[in-house]
Short mmCIF file of N, CA and C in Angstrom, two decimals:
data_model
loop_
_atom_site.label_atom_id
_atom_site.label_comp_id
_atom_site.label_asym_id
_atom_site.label_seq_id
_atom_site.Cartn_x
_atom_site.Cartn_y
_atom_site.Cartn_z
N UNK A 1 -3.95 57.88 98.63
CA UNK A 1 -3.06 58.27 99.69
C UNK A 1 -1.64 57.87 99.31
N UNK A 2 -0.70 58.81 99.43
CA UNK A 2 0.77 58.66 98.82
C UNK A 2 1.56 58.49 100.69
N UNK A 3 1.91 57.07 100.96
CA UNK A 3 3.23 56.94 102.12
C UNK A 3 4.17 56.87 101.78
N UNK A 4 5.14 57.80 102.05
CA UNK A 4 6.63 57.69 101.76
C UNK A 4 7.45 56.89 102.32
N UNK A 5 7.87 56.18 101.99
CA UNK A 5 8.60 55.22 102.89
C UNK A 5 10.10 55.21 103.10
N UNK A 6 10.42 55.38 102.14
CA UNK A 6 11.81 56.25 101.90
C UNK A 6 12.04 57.42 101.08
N UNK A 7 13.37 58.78 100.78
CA UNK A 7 13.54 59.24 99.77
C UNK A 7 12.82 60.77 100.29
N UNK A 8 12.37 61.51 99.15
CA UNK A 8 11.68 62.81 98.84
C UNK A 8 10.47 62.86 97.69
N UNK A 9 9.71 63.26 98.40
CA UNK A 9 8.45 63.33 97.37
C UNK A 9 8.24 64.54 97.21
N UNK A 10 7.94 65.16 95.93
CA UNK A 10 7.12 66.45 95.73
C UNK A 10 5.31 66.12 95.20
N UNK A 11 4.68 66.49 95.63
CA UNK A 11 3.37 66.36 94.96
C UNK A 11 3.46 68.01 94.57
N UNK A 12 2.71 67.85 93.49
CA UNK A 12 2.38 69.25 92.88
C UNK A 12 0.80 69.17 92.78
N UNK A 13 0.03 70.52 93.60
CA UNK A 13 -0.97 70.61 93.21
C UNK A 13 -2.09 71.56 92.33
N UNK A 14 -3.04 71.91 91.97
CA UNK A 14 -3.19 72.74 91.32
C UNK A 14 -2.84 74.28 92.16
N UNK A 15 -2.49 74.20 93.76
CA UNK A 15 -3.00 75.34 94.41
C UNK A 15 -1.56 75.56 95.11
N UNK A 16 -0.93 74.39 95.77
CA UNK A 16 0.32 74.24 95.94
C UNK A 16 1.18 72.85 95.60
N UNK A 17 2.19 73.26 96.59
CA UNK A 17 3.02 71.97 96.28
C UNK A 17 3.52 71.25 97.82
N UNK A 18 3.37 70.07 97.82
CA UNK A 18 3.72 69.35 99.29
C UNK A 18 4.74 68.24 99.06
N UNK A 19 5.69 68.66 100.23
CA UNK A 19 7.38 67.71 100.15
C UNK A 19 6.53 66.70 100.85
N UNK A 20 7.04 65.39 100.86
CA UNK A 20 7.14 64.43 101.65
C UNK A 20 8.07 63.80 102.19
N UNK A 21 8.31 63.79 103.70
CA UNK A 21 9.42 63.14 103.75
C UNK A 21 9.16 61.84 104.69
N UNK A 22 9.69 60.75 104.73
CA UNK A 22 10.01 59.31 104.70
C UNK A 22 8.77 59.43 106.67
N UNK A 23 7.67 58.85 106.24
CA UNK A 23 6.61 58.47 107.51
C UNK A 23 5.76 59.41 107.14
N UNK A 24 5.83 60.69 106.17
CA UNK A 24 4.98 61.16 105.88
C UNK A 24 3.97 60.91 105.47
N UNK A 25 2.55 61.10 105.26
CA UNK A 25 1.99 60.71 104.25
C UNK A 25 0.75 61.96 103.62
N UNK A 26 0.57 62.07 102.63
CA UNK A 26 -0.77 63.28 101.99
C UNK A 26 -1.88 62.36 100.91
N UNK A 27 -3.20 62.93 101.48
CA UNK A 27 -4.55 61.95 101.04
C UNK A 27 -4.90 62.86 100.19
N UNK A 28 -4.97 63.05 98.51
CA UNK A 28 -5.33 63.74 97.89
C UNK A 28 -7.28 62.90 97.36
N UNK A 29 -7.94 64.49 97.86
CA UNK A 29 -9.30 63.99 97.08
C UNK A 29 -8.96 63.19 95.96
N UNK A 30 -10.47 62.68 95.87
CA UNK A 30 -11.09 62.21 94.87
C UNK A 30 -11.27 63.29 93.71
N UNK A 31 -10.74 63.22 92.42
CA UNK A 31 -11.07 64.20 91.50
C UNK A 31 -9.49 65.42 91.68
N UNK A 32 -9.26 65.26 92.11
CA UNK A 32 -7.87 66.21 92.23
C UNK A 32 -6.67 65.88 91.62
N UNK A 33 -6.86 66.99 90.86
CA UNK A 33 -5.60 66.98 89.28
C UNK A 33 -4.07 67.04 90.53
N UNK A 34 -3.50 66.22 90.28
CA UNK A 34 -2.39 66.09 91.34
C UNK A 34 -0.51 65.26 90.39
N UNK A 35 0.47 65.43 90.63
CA UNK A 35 2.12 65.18 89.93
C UNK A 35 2.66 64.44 90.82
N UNK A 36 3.10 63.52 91.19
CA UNK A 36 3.50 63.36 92.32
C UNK A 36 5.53 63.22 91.56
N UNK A 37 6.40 63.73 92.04
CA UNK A 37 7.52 63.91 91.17
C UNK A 37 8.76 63.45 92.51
N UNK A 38 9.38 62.30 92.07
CA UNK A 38 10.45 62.16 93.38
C UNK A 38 11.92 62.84 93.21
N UNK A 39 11.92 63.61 94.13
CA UNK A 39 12.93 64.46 93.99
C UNK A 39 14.45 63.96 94.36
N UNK A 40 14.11 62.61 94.76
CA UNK A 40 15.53 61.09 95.03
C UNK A 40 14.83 60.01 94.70
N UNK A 41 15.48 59.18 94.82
CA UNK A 41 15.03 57.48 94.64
C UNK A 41 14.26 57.37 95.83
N UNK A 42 13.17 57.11 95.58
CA UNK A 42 12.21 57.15 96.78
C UNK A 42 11.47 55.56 96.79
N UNK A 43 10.57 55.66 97.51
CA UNK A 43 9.77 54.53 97.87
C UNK A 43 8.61 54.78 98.60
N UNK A 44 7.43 54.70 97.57
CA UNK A 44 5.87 55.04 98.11
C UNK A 44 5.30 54.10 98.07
N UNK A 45 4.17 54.20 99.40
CA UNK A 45 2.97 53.19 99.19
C UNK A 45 1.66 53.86 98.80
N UNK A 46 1.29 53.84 97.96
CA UNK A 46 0.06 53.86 97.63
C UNK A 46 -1.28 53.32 97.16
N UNK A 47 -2.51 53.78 98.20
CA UNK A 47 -3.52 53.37 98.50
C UNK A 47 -4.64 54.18 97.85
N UNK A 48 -5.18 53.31 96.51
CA UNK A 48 -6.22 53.72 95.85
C UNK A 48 -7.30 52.66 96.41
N UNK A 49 -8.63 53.57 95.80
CA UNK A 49 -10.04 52.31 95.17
C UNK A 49 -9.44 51.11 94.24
N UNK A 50 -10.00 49.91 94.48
CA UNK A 50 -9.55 48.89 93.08
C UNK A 50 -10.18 49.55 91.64
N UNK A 51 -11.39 50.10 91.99
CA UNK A 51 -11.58 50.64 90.57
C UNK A 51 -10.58 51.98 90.05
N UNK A 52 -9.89 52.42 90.36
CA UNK A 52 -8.93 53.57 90.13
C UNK A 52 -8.60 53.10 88.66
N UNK A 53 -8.42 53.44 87.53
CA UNK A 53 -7.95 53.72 86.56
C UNK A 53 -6.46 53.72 86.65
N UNK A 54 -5.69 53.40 85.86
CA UNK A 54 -3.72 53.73 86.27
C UNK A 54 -3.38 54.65 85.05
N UNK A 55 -4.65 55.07 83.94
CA UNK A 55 -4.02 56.37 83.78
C UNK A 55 -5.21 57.67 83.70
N UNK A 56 -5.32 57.70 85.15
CA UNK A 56 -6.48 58.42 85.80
C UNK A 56 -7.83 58.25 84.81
N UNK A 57 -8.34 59.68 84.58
CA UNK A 57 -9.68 59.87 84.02
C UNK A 57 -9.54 59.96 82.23
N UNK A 58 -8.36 59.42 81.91
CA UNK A 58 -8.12 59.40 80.45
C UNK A 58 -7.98 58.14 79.93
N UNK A 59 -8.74 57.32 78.64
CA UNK A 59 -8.44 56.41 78.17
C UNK A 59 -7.51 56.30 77.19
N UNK A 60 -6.40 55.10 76.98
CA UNK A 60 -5.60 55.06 75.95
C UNK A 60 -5.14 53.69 75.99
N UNK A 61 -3.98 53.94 74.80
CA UNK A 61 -3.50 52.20 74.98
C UNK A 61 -3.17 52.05 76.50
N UNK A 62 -2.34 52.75 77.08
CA UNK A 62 -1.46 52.39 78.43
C UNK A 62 -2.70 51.89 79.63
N UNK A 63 -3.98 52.73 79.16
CA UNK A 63 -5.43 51.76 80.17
C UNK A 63 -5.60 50.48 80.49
N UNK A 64 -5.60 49.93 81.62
CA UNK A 64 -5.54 48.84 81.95
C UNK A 64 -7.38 48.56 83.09
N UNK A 65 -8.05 48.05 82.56
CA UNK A 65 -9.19 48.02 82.97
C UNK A 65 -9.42 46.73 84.43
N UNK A 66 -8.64 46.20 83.93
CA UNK A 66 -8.00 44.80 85.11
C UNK A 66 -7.17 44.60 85.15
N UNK A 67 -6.28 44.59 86.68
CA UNK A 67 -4.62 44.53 86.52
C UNK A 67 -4.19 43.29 87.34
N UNK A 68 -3.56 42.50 86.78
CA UNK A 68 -3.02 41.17 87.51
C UNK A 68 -3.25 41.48 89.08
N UNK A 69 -3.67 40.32 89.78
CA UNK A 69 -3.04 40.50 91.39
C UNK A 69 -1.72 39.14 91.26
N UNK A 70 -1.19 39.74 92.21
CA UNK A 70 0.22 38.95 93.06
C UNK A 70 -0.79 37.82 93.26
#
């Protein structure tokens, strides 16, 4: 789930494309090829699974399998 908190969001999807603007928020499935592109200096909250991957369904160096907590 992408909350905008400030700014402009574009998500791009395979089918369309959705603005976001600041209290907005859009819950993209599970499995959904999705861009999310800020069209200003923005500020999102986003709410994954802890198991989420940070570079989705592809492994590489940038894969992080456990990520520090605060």
């Amino acid at each position: 789930m992408f909350l905008l908190v400030s700014g402009k969001l574009l998500i791009r999807l395979r089918d369309r494309e959705v603005v976001l603007e600041p209290g907005e928020f859009l819950i993209v499935p599970k499995g959904t090829a999705h861009q999310p592109v800020a069209l200003e200096e923005s500020c999102v909250l986003l709410f994954e699974p802890a198991g989420t991957l940070n570079t989705g369904d592809r492994r590489n160096a940038l894969t992080r399998d456990v990520l520090p907590r605060a």
